[in-house]
PDB file of C-alpha atoms in Angstrom:
ATOM      1  CA  MET A   1     100.535  33.224 -10.939  1.00 39.00           C
ATOM      2  CA  TRP A   2     100.929  37.006 -11.151  1.00 41.00           C
ATOM      3  CA  PRO A   3     104.408  38.353 -12.187  1.00 43.00           C
ATOM      4  CA  ASN A   4     106.002  39.729  -9.037  1.00 43.00           C
ATOM      5  CA  ILE A   5     106.426  43.582  -9.749  1.00 46.00           C
ATOM      6  CA  SER A   6     105.616  44.721  -6.222  1.00 57.00           C
ATOM      7  CA  ALA A   7     109.073  46.397  -5.856  1.00 67.00           C
ATOM      8  CA  ALA A   8     108.556  48.334  -9.099  1.00 83.00           C
ATOM      9  CA  PRO A   9     107.601  51.996  -8.712  1.00 91.00           C
ATOM     10  CA  PHE A  10     104.281  53.369  -9.650  1.00 94.00           C
ATOM     11  CA  LEU A  11     103.987  55.372 -12.763  1.00 94.00           C
ATOM     12  CA  LEU A  12     101.922  58.392 -12.874  1.00 95.00           C
ATOM     13  CA  THR A  13     100.068  59.641 -15.853  1.00 93.00           C
ATOM     14  CA  GLY A  14      99.150  63.140 -16.991  1.00 88.00           C
ATOM     15  CA  PHE A  15      96.601  63.642 -19.659  1.00 88.00           C
ATOM     16  CA  ARG A  16      96.597  60.455 -21.685  1.00 85.00           C
ATOM     17  CA  GLY A  17      96.897  61.154 -25.467  1.00 83.00           C
ATOM     18  CA  LEU A  18      97.830  64.807 -24.881  1.00 84.00           C
ATOM     19  CA  GLU A  19     101.439  64.236 -23.828  1.00 88.00           C
ATOM     20  CA  THR A  20     102.841  66.462 -26.628  1.00 91.00           C
ATOM     21  CA  ALA A  21     100.648  69.224 -25.157  1.00 91.00           C
ATOM     22  CA  HIS A  22     101.830  68.902 -21.402  1.00 93.00           C
ATOM     23  CA  LEU A  23     104.008  71.912 -21.279  1.00 94.00           C
ATOM     24  CA  TRP A  24     101.048  74.025 -22.785  1.00 95.00           C
ATOM     25  CA  ILE A  25      98.750  72.428 -20.178  1.00 93.00           C
ATOM     26  CA  SER A  26     101.244  73.143 -17.397  1.00 95.00           C
ATOM     27  CA  ILE A  27     100.760  76.935 -17.906  1.00 96.00           C
ATOM     28  CA  PRO A  28      97.187  77.193 -16.584  1.00 95.00           C
ATOM     29  CA  PHE A  29      98.107  74.455 -13.880  1.00 95.00           C
ATOM     30  CA  PHE A  30     100.913  76.558 -12.571  1.00 95.00           C
ATOM     31  CA  ALA A  31      98.893  79.817 -12.677  1.00 96.00           C
ATOM     32  CA  VAL A  32      96.301  78.084 -10.369  1.00 96.00           C
ATOM     33  CA  TYR A  33      98.732  76.645  -8.185  1.00 96.00           C
ATOM     34  CA  PHE A  34     100.435  79.952  -7.655  1.00 96.00           C
ATOM     35  CA  SER A  35      97.115  81.744  -7.100  1.00 96.00           C
ATOM     36  CA  VAL A  36      96.218  79.301  -4.633  1.00 97.00           C
ATOM     37  CA  LEU A  37      99.513  79.660  -2.733  1.00 96.00           C
ATOM     38  CA  LEU A  38      99.383  83.495  -3.032  1.00 96.00           C
ATOM     39  CA  GLY A  39      95.625  83.731  -2.017  1.00 95.00           C
ATOM     40  CA  ASN A  40      95.770  81.357   0.883  1.00 97.00           C
ATOM     41  CA  GLY A  41      99.243  82.640   2.046  1.00 96.00           C
ATOM     42  CA  THR A  42      97.986  86.039   1.879  1.00 95.00           C
ATOM     43  CA  LEU A  43      94.847  85.117   4.222  1.00 95.00           C
ATOM     44  CA  LEU A  44      97.067  83.552   6.690  1.00 96.00           C
ATOM     45  CA  TYR A  45      99.507  86.556   6.761  1.00 94.00           C
ATOM     46  CA  LEU A  46      96.638  89.078   7.265  1.00 93.00           C
ATOM     47  CA  ILE A  47      94.962  86.999  10.060  1.00 93.00           C
ATOM     48  CA  LYS A  48      98.312  86.647  11.758  1.00 92.00           C
ATOM     49  CA  ASP A  49      99.212  90.336  11.237  1.00 89.00           C
ATOM     50  CA  ASP A  50      95.939  92.031  11.937  1.00 87.00           C
ATOM     51  CA  HIS A  51      94.561  92.116  15.640  1.00 87.00           C
ATOM     52  CA  ASN A  52      91.239  92.985  14.287  1.00 85.00           C
ATOM     53  CA  LEU A  53      91.097  89.576  12.768  1.00 89.00           C
ATOM     54  CA  HIS A  54      91.806  87.681  15.971  1.00 90.00           C
ATOM     55  CA  GLU A  55      88.404  86.312  16.304  1.00 92.00           C
ATOM     56  CA  PRO A  56      87.064  82.685  16.123  1.00 93.00           C
ATOM     57  CA  MET A  57      85.703  83.299  12.527  1.00 93.00           C
ATOM     58  CA  TYR A  58      89.015  84.276  11.222  1.00 94.00           C
ATOM     59  CA  TYR A  59      90.875  81.368  13.234  1.00 96.00           C
ATOM     60  CA  PHE A  60      88.512  78.957  11.598  1.00 96.00           C
ATOM     61  CA  LEU A  61      89.368  80.650   8.163  1.00 96.00           C
ATOM     62  CA  ALA A  62      93.032  80.431   8.798  1.00 96.00           C
ATOM     63  CA  MET A  63      92.658  76.519   9.484  1.00 97.00           C
ATOM     64  CA  LEU A  64      90.779  76.274   6.030  1.00 97.00           C
ATOM     65  CA  ALA A  65      93.523  78.293   4.377  1.00 97.00           C
ATOM     66  CA  SER A  66      96.215  76.191   6.013  1.00 97.00           C
ATOM     67  CA  THR A  67      94.293  73.098   4.730  1.00 97.00           C
ATOM     68  CA  ASP A  68      94.036  74.283   1.174  1.00 96.00           C
ATOM     69  CA  LEU A  69      97.633  75.099   1.305  1.00 97.00           C
ATOM     70  CA  MET A  70      98.560  71.595   2.352  1.00 97.00           C
ATOM     71  CA  VAL A  71      96.538  70.047  -0.265  1.00 95.00           C
ATOM     72  CA  THR A  72      98.009  72.135  -3.014  1.00 95.00           C
ATOM     73  CA  LEU A  73     101.658  71.427  -1.751  1.00 96.00           C
ATOM     74  CA  THR A  74     100.899  67.751  -1.545  1.00 96.00           C
ATOM     75  CA  THR A  75      99.621  67.365  -5.063  1.00 95.00           C
ATOM     76  CA  MET A  76     101.773  70.084  -6.786  1.00 94.00           C
ATOM     77  CA  PRO A  77     105.114  68.414  -7.090  1.00 94.00           C
ATOM     78  CA  THR A  78     103.972  65.382  -8.863  1.00 96.00           C
ATOM     79  CA  VAL A  79     101.600  66.849 -11.118  1.00 96.00           C
ATOM     80  CA  MET A  80     104.128  69.666 -12.378  1.00 96.00           C
ATOM     81  CA  GLY A  81     106.728  67.047 -12.529  1.00 96.00           C
ATOM     82  CA  VAL A  82     104.706  64.937 -15.070  1.00 96.00           C
ATOM     83  CA  LEU A  83     103.742  67.933 -16.982  1.00 95.00           C
ATOM     84  CA  TRP A  84     107.107  69.793 -17.144  1.00 96.00           C
ATOM     85  CA  VAL A  85     109.673  67.085 -17.377  1.00 94.00           C
ATOM     86  CA  ASN A  86     107.568  63.987 -17.727  1.00 93.00           C
ATOM     87  CA  TYR A  87     108.856  62.455 -14.570  1.00 94.00           C
ATOM     88  CA  ARG A  88     106.517  59.562 -13.754  1.00 94.00           C
ATOM     89  CA  LYS A  89     108.083  57.384 -11.329  1.00 95.00           C
ATOM     90  CA  ILE A  90     106.889  57.463  -7.735  1.00 95.00           C
ATOM     91  CA  ASN A  91     108.079  54.752  -4.953  1.00 94.00           C
ATOM     92  CA  HIS A  92     105.374  53.246  -2.860  1.00 94.00           C
ATOM     93  CA  GLY A  93     106.177  54.870   0.246  1.00 93.00           C
ATOM     94  CA  ALA A  94     105.852  58.478  -1.283  1.00 95.00           C
ATOM     95  CA  CYS A  95     102.841  57.401  -3.214  1.00 96.00           C
ATOM     96  CA  PHE A  96     101.155  56.116  -0.080  1.00 96.00           C
ATOM     97  CA  LEU A  97     102.018  59.146   1.907  1.00 97.00           C
ATOM     98  CA  GLN A  98     100.806  61.344  -0.801  1.00 97.00           C
ATOM     99  CA  ALA A  99      97.370  59.367  -0.858  1.00 96.00           C
ATOM    100  CA  TYR A 100      97.240  59.726   2.901  1.00 97.00           C
ATOM    101  CA  PHE A 101      97.677  63.468   2.983  1.00 97.00           C
ATOM    102  CA  ILE A 102      95.160  63.878   0.052  1.00 95.00           C
ATOM    103  CA  HIS A 103      92.338  61.923   1.706  1.00 94.00           C
ATOM    104  CA  SER A 104      92.861  63.009   5.196  1.00 97.00           C
ATOM    105  CA  LEU A 105      92.876  66.628   4.255  1.00 96.00           C
ATOM    106  CA  SER A 106      89.604  66.275   2.577  1.00 94.00           C
ATOM    107  CA  ILE A 107      88.093  65.118   5.749  1.00 96.00           C
ATOM    108  CA  VAL A 108      89.842  67.713   7.644  1.00 97.00           C
ATOM    109  CA  GLU A 109      88.317  70.575   5.249  1.00 96.00           C
ATOM    110  CA  SER A 110      84.930  68.879   5.615  1.00 96.00           C
ATOM    111  CA  GLY A 111      85.382  69.186   9.554  1.00 96.00           C
ATOM    112  CA  ILE A 112      86.574  72.754   9.321  1.00 97.00           C
ATOM    113  CA  LEU A 113      83.451  73.786   7.288  1.00 97.00           C
ATOM    114  CA  LEU A 114      81.278  72.383   9.949  1.00 96.00           C
ATOM    115  CA  ALA A 115      83.166  74.089  12.517  1.00 97.00           C
ATOM    116  CA  MET A 116      82.796  77.422  10.656  1.00 96.00           C
ATOM    117  CA  ALA A 117      79.054  76.656  10.449  1.00 96.00           C
ATOM    118  CA  TYR A 118      78.950  76.251  14.223  1.00 96.00           C
ATOM    119  CA  ASP A 119      80.716  79.557  14.647  1.00 95.00           C
ATOM    120  CA  ARG A 120      77.974  81.373  12.479  1.00 93.00           C
ATOM    121  CA  CYS A 121      75.242  79.633  14.247  1.00 93.00           C
ATOM    122  CA  ILE A 122      76.563  80.749  17.835  1.00 94.00           C
ATOM    123  CA  ALA A 123      77.328  84.424  16.504  1.00 92.00           C
ATOM    124  CA  ILE A 124      73.562  84.717  15.251  1.00 91.00           C
ATOM    125  CA  ARG A 125      71.660  82.662  17.635  1.00 90.00           C
ATOM    126  CA  ASN A 126      73.717  83.801  20.711  1.00 90.00           C
ATOM    127  CA  PRO A 127      75.670  87.010  19.770  1.00 88.00           C
ATOM    128  CA  LEU A 128      75.860  88.061  23.378  1.00 89.00           C
ATOM    129  CA  ARG A 129      77.411  84.935  24.487  1.00 91.00           C
ATOM    130  CA  TYR A 130      79.564  84.468  21.309  1.00 92.00           C
ATOM    131  CA  THR A 131      82.976  85.224  22.856  1.00 89.00           C
ATOM    132  CA  SER A 132      82.264  83.204  26.163  1.00 91.00           C
ATOM    133  CA  ILE A 133      81.355  80.096  24.140  1.00 92.00           C
ATOM    134  CA  LEU A 134      83.798  80.312  21.453  1.00 93.00           C
ATOM    135  CA  THR A 135      86.841  81.022  23.558  1.00 93.00           C
ATOM    136  CA  SER A 136      90.410  80.799  22.194  1.00 91.00           C
ATOM    137  CA  THR A 137      90.843  77.416  24.183  1.00 94.00           C
ATOM    138  CA  ARG A 138      87.651  75.900  22.575  1.00 95.00           C
ATOM    139  CA  VAL A 139      88.507  77.130  19.038  1.00 95.00           C
ATOM    140  CA  VAL A 140      91.961  75.302  19.525  1.00 95.00           C
ATOM    141  CA  LYS A 141      90.179  72.229  20.716  1.00 96.00           C
ATOM    142  CA  LEU A 142      87.747  72.333  17.938  1.00 96.00           C
ATOM    143  CA  GLY A 143      90.556  72.698  15.348  1.00 96.00           C
ATOM    144  CA  VAL A 144      92.889  70.017  17.061  1.00 97.00           C
ATOM    145  CA  GLY A 145      89.866  67.712  17.074  1.00 97.00           C
ATOM    146  CA  VAL A 146      89.237  68.186  13.272  1.00 97.00           C
ATOM    147  CA  PHE A 147      92.694  67.719  12.296  1.00 97.00           C
ATOM    148  CA  LEU A 148      92.981  64.635  14.275  1.00 97.00           C
ATOM    149  CA  ARG A 149      89.913  63.075  13.185  1.00 96.00           C
ATOM    150  CA  GLY A 150      90.874  63.452   9.546  1.00 95.00           C
ATOM    151  CA  PHE A 151      94.591  62.156  10.098  1.00 96.00           C
ATOM    152  CA  ILE A 152      93.705  59.257  12.272  1.00 97.00           C
ATOM    153  CA  SER A 153      90.417  58.165  10.420  1.00 96.00           C
ATOM    154  CA  ILE A 154      92.118  57.432   7.095  1.00 95.00           C
ATOM    155  CA  MET A 155      95.288  55.828   8.511  1.00 96.00           C
ATOM    156  CA  PRO A 156      93.914  52.045   8.598  1.00 96.00           C
ATOM    157  CA  VAL A 157      93.192  51.755   4.936  1.00 95.00           C
ATOM    158  CA  ILE A 158      96.681  53.484   4.206  1.00 96.00           C
ATOM    159  CA  VAL A 159      98.790  51.215   6.514  1.00 95.00           C
ATOM    160  CA  ARG A 160      97.259  48.156   4.682  1.00 94.00           C
ATOM    161  CA  LEU A 161      98.551  49.492   1.260  1.00 94.00           C
ATOM    162  CA  PHE A 162     102.148  48.776   2.725  1.00 92.00           C
ATOM    163  CA  SER A 163     101.342  45.203   3.387  1.00 90.00           C
ATOM    164  CA  PHE A 164      99.991  44.392  -0.242  1.00 90.00           C
ATOM    165  CA  SER A 165     101.665  42.992  -3.185  1.00 88.00           C
ATOM    166  CA  TYR A 166     101.282  44.823  -6.342  1.00 88.00           C
ATOM    167  CA  CYS A 167     101.223  42.638  -9.445  1.00 82.00           C
ATOM    168  CA  HIS A 168      98.303  43.728 -11.676  1.00 74.00           C
ATOM    169  CA  SER A 169      99.766  46.695 -12.890  1.00 79.00           C
ATOM    170  CA  HIS A 170     101.899  49.705 -11.769  1.00 87.00           C
ATOM    171  CA  THR A 171     100.534  52.502 -13.732  1.00 90.00           C
ATOM    172  CA  LEU A 172      98.085  55.074 -12.164  1.00 92.00           C
ATOM    173  CA  SER A 173      95.676  57.266 -14.345  1.00 88.00           C
ATOM    174  CA  HIS A 174      96.431  60.449 -12.484  1.00 90.00           C
ATOM    175  CA  ALA A 175      99.462  62.602 -11.822  1.00 94.00           C
ATOM    176  CA  PHE A 176      98.984  61.945  -8.072  1.00 94.00           C
ATOM    177  CA  CYS A 177      98.134  58.832  -6.063  1.00 94.00           C
ATOM    178  CA  LEU A 178      94.603  57.955  -4.859  1.00 92.00           C
ATOM    179  CA  HIS A 179      93.912  55.247  -2.403  1.00 92.00           C
ATOM    180  CA  GLN A 180      90.895  53.964  -4.630  1.00 88.00           C
ATOM    181  CA  GLU A 181      93.413  53.622  -7.555  1.00 90.00           C
ATOM    182  CA  VAL A 182      96.407  52.082  -5.733  1.00 93.00           C
ATOM    183  CA  MET A 183      94.250  49.342  -3.983  1.00 92.00           C
ATOM    184  CA  LYS A 184      93.068  48.220  -7.255  1.00 89.00           C
ATOM    185  CA  LEU A 185      96.577  47.328  -8.324  1.00 91.00           C
ATOM    186  CA  ALA A 186      97.191  44.976  -5.445  1.00 90.00           C
ATOM    187  CA  CYS A 187      96.955  41.251  -5.747  1.00 89.00           C
ATOM    188  CA  ALA A 188      95.390  40.580  -2.363  1.00 88.00           C
ATOM    189  CA  ASP A 189      91.958  40.710  -0.619  1.00 90.00           C
ATOM    190  CA  ILE A 190      90.834  44.519  -0.750  1.00 92.00           C
ATOM    191  CA  THR A 191      87.584  44.008   0.736  1.00 93.00           C
ATOM    192  CA  PHE A 192      88.461  46.231   3.872  1.00 95.00           C
ATOM    193  CA  ASN A 193      89.952  48.824   1.815  1.00 94.00           C
ATOM    194  CA  ARG A 194      86.827  48.879  -0.344  1.00 92.00           C
ATOM    195  CA  LEU A 195      84.185  49.111   2.461  1.00 94.00           C
ATOM    196  CA  TYR A 196      86.054  51.184   5.054  1.00 95.00           C
ATOM    197  CA  PRO A 197      86.233  54.441   2.895  1.00 91.00           C
ATOM    198  CA  VAL A 198      82.467  54.034   2.187  1.00 88.00           C
ATOM    199  CA  ILE A 199      81.755  53.852   6.010  1.00 93.00           C
ATOM    200  CA  LEU A 200      84.007  56.760   6.833  1.00 93.00           C
ATOM    201  CA  VAL A 201      82.645  59.054   4.274  1.00 88.00           C
ATOM    202  CA  SER A 202      79.220  58.416   5.434  1.00 86.00           C
ATOM    203  CA  LEU A 203      80.184  59.100   9.081  1.00 89.00           C
ATOM    204  CA  THR A 204      82.351  62.138   8.336  1.00 91.00           C
ATOM    205  CA  VAL A 205      81.679  64.174   5.085  1.00 89.00           C
ATOM    206  CA  PHE A 206      77.887  63.349   4.694  1.00 90.00           C
ATOM    207  CA  LEU A 207      77.267  63.758   8.434  1.00 94.00           C
ATOM    208  CA  ASP A 208      79.261  66.952   8.397  1.00 95.00           C
ATOM    209  CA  CYS A 209      77.180  68.228   5.363  1.00 94.00           C
ATOM    210  CA  LEU A 210      73.937  67.179   7.248  1.00 95.00           C
ATOM    211  CA  MET A 211      75.099  69.088  10.482  1.00 96.00           C
ATOM    212  CA  ILE A 212      75.876  72.019   8.305  1.00 96.00           C
ATOM    213  CA  LEU A 213      72.374  71.948   6.801  1.00 95.00           C
ATOM    214  CA  ILE A 214      70.788  71.690  10.336  1.00 95.00           C
ATOM    215  CA  SER A 215      72.871  74.731  11.480  1.00 94.00           C
ATOM    216  CA  TYR A 216      71.671  76.934   8.745  1.00 93.00           C
ATOM    217  CA  ILE A 217      68.185  75.984   9.350  1.00 94.00           C
ATOM    218  CA  LEU A 218      68.623  76.956  12.802  1.00 93.00           C
ATOM    219  CA  ILE A 219      70.135  80.282  11.579  1.00 92.00           C
ATOM    220  CA  LEU A 220      67.259  80.812   9.081  1.00 90.00           C
ATOM    221  CA  LYS A 221      64.644  80.404  11.671  1.00 90.00           C
ATOM    222  CA  THR A 222      66.601  82.964  13.934  1.00 88.00           C
ATOM    223  CA  VAL A 223      67.234  85.567  11.151  1.00 85.00           C
ATOM    224  CA  MET A 224      63.471  85.409  10.074  1.00 84.00           C
ATOM    225  CA  GLY A 225      62.499  86.261  13.572  1.00 80.00           C
ATOM    226  CA  ILE A 226      64.439  89.477  13.421  1.00 73.00           C
ATOM    227  CA  ALA A 227      61.985  92.513  12.988  1.00 58.00           C
ATOM    228  CA  SER A 228      64.428  94.832  11.297  1.00 72.00           C
ATOM    229  CA  GLY A 229      65.082  93.989   7.472  1.00 72.00           C
ATOM    230  CA  GLU A 230      68.561  95.885   7.664  1.00 77.00           C
ATOM    231  CA  ASP A 231      69.420  93.405  10.578  1.00 73.00           C
ATOM    232  CA  ARG A 232      68.280  90.435   8.682  1.00 78.00           C
ATOM    233  CA  THR A 233      70.473  91.558   5.863  1.00 80.00           C
ATOM    234  CA  LYS A 234      73.560  91.930   7.987  1.00 79.00           C
ATOM    235  CA  ALA A 235      73.004  88.627   9.636  1.00 77.00           C
ATOM    236  CA  PHE A 236      72.773  86.825   6.263  1.00 79.00           C
ATOM    237  CA  ASN A 237      75.777  88.731   4.833  1.00 82.00           C
ATOM    238  CA  THR A 238      77.874  87.107   7.695  1.00 81.00           C
ATOM    239  CA  CYS A 239      77.130  83.852   6.424  1.00 89.00           C
ATOM    240  CA  ILE A 240      77.314  84.229   2.444  1.00 91.00           C
ATOM    241  CA  SER A 241      81.032  83.461   2.223  1.00 91.00           C
ATOM    242  CA  HIS A 242      80.861  80.371   4.210  1.00 93.00           C
ATOM    243  CA  VAL A 243      77.785  79.238   2.363  1.00 93.00           C
ATOM    244  CA  CYS A 244      79.595  79.708  -0.999  1.00 94.00           C
ATOM    245  CA  CYS A 245      82.663  77.748   0.353  1.00 95.00           C
ATOM    246  CA  VAL A 246      80.544  74.927   1.598  1.00 95.00           C
ATOM    247  CA  LEU A 247      78.736  74.729  -1.768  1.00 94.00           C
ATOM    248  CA  ILE A 248      81.842  74.794  -3.691  1.00 94.00           C
ATOM    249  CA  PHE A 249      83.304  72.033  -1.657  1.00 94.00           C
ATOM    250  CA  TYR A 250      80.370  69.626  -1.459  1.00 93.00           C
ATOM    251  CA  VAL A 251      79.113  70.135  -5.186  1.00 91.00           C
ATOM    252  CA  THR A 252      82.643  69.095  -6.305  1.00 91.00           C
ATOM    253  CA  VAL A 253      82.698  66.291  -3.806  1.00 87.00           C
ATOM    254  CA  ILE A 254      79.331  64.735  -4.995  1.00 84.00           C
ATOM    255  CA  GLY A 255      80.230  65.481  -8.648  1.00 82.00           C
ATOM    256  CA  LEU A 256      83.334  63.536  -8.374  1.00 81.00           C
ATOM    257  CA  SER A 257      81.619  60.795  -6.495  1.00 77.00           C
ATOM    258  CA  PHE A 258      78.976  60.454  -9.264  1.00 77.00           C
ATOM    259  CA  VAL A 259      81.578  60.365 -12.068  1.00 75.00           C
ATOM    260  CA  HIS A 260      83.282  57.571 -10.189  1.00 70.00           C
ATOM    261  CA  ARG A 261      80.477  55.617  -9.238  1.00 68.00           C
ATOM    262  CA  PHE A 262      78.270  55.815 -12.267  1.00 67.00           C
ATOM    263  CA  GLY A 263      80.529  57.243 -15.047  1.00 64.00           C
ATOM    264  CA  LYS A 264      81.832  53.807 -16.552  1.00 68.00           C
ATOM    265  CA  ASN A 265      80.899  55.032 -20.035  1.00 73.00           C
ATOM    266  CA  VAL A 266      82.154  58.501 -19.324  1.00 72.00           C
ATOM    267  CA  PRO A 267      85.555  59.378 -21.085  1.00 76.00           C
ATOM    268  CA  GLN A 268      88.658  58.928 -18.911  1.00 76.00           C
ATOM    269  CA  VAL A 269      89.452  62.526 -19.511  1.00 76.00           C
ATOM    270  CA  VAL A 270      86.488  63.654 -17.629  1.00 78.00           C
ATOM    271  CA  HIS A 271      87.224  61.579 -14.518  1.00 79.00           C
ATOM    272  CA  ILE A 272      90.868  63.229 -14.568  1.00 85.00           C
ATOM    273  CA  ILE A 273      89.441  66.715 -15.051  1.00 85.00           C
ATOM    274  CA  MET A 274      86.903  66.333 -12.331  1.00 86.00           C
ATOM    275  CA  SER A 275      89.736  65.128 -10.004  1.00 88.00           C
ATOM    276  CA  TYR A 276      91.696  68.218 -10.623  1.00 91.00           C
ATOM    277  CA  VAL A 277      88.394  70.468 -10.247  1.00 90.00           C
ATOM    278  CA  TYR A 278      88.030  68.815  -6.820  1.00 89.00           C
ATOM    279  CA  PHE A 279      91.614  69.447  -5.651  1.00 90.00           C
ATOM    280  CA  LEU A 280      92.168  72.871  -7.113  1.00 93.00           C
ATOM    281  CA  PHE A 281      88.936  74.625  -7.444  1.00 94.00           C
ATOM    282  CA  PRO A 282      87.984  74.954  -3.737  1.00 95.00           C
ATOM    283  CA  PRO A 283      91.386  76.281  -2.645  1.00 96.00           C
ATOM    284  CA  LEU A 284      91.398  78.730  -5.463  1.00 95.00           C
ATOM    285  CA  MET A 285      88.014  80.260  -4.814  1.00 95.00           C
ATOM    286  CA  ASN A 286      87.935  80.173  -1.072  1.00 95.00           C
ATOM    287  CA  PRO A 287      90.346  83.200  -0.540  1.00 94.00           C
ATOM    288  CA  ILE A 288      88.721  84.829  -3.365  1.00 94.00           C
ATOM    289  CA  ILE A 289      85.133  84.630  -2.050  1.00 94.00           C
ATOM    290  CA  TYR A 290      86.313  85.693   1.504  1.00 92.00           C
ATOM    291  CA  SER A 291      88.388  88.752  -0.229  1.00 89.00           C
ATOM    292  CA  ILE A 292      85.199  89.786  -1.853  1.00 88.00           C
ATOM    293  CA  LYS A 293      82.510  89.252   0.830  1.00 84.00           C
ATOM    294  CA  THR A 294      84.408  90.188   3.993  1.00 85.00           C
ATOM    295  CA  LYS A 295      85.384  93.994   4.561  1.00 85.00           C
ATOM    296  CA  GLN A 296      87.920  93.255   7.161  1.00 87.00           C
ATOM    297  CA  ILE A 297      89.792  91.147   4.684  1.00 89.00           C
ATOM    298  CA  GLN A 298      89.420  93.818   2.043  1.00 87.00           C
ATOM    299  CA  TYR A 299      90.742  96.418   4.395  1.00 88.00           C
ATOM    300  CA  GLY A 300      93.657  94.079   5.272  1.00 86.00           C
ATOM    301  CA  ILE A 301      94.653  93.628   1.717  1.00 86.00           C
ATOM    302  CA  ARG A 302      94.267  97.457   0.915  1.00 86.00           C
ATOM    303  CA  ARG A 303      96.518  98.125   3.991  1.00 84.00           C
ATOM    304  CA  LEU A 304      99.032  95.402   2.878  1.00 81.00           C
ATOM    305  CA  LEU A 305      99.235  96.756  -0.726  1.00 81.00           C
ATOM    306  CA  PHE A 306      99.634 100.294   0.471  1.00 78.00           C
ATOM    307  CA  LYS A 307     102.549  99.417   2.889  1.00 69.00           C
ATOM    308  CA  GLN A 308     104.335  97.527   0.179  1.00 58.00           C
ATOM    309  CA  THR A 309     104.191 100.743  -2.124  1.00 52.00           C
TER     310      THR A 309
END
């Protein structure tokens, strides 16, 4: 018989073996978190404030920035709590809720990147019908559909976590809760919780990635048929920011998946670092990429800074 510790709170873990350096480690983490909040918050403000940015492309960008903000605000409290004051306890309900938002927002972000690829495909292949196809109503429907898919699809495995007894252990290896870690602590049949996420990822994230690839094949075919080299360059430039964000997101997803699946002999610190890269690098880089590559965003930032001075 397993000892019944089901009611005991879970214990989060920072960087094992580096506990004495947690305060120093917290400095770059706080800097990254602050940069994510500032960058994505600025994008949202600019898109809301500047009527020139009230277009489908920027509405989807606002959804991406909102998702990145939610991911950051979901993980930041527990991570900084562990690093700053070594507060490791988290009750079951809060842990499951955090895992729910972390995993659902990953699916949401994948869906938004697909919607942005669809937007670029329409803009380049049917420029004259762009505004008639991607109306405000259709953009809202796409956004609602993407968010509903993410928040509903992950719910079955999270709901099951509430019915399990937890008697193997109550220590997690990260400073935040992940479904794949929590389920392993249960003394129950977790077959469904093992198989469902694999099927879900195959039908959402990998399928999204495939659809994005097809979209860019169609875009490339259209662009290569444009006679003017200058027009081809302009068409490609409208896609560069999105392509960079797609590569960053899916490379980190694939990297993290490989480490979890095939990295049994890899040091635990590599698993932990890859998890943080996955949750922090895309939200940090997305606003930077769009600020560098999008003239309308650059103009908005200059106008905002000039207005503040």
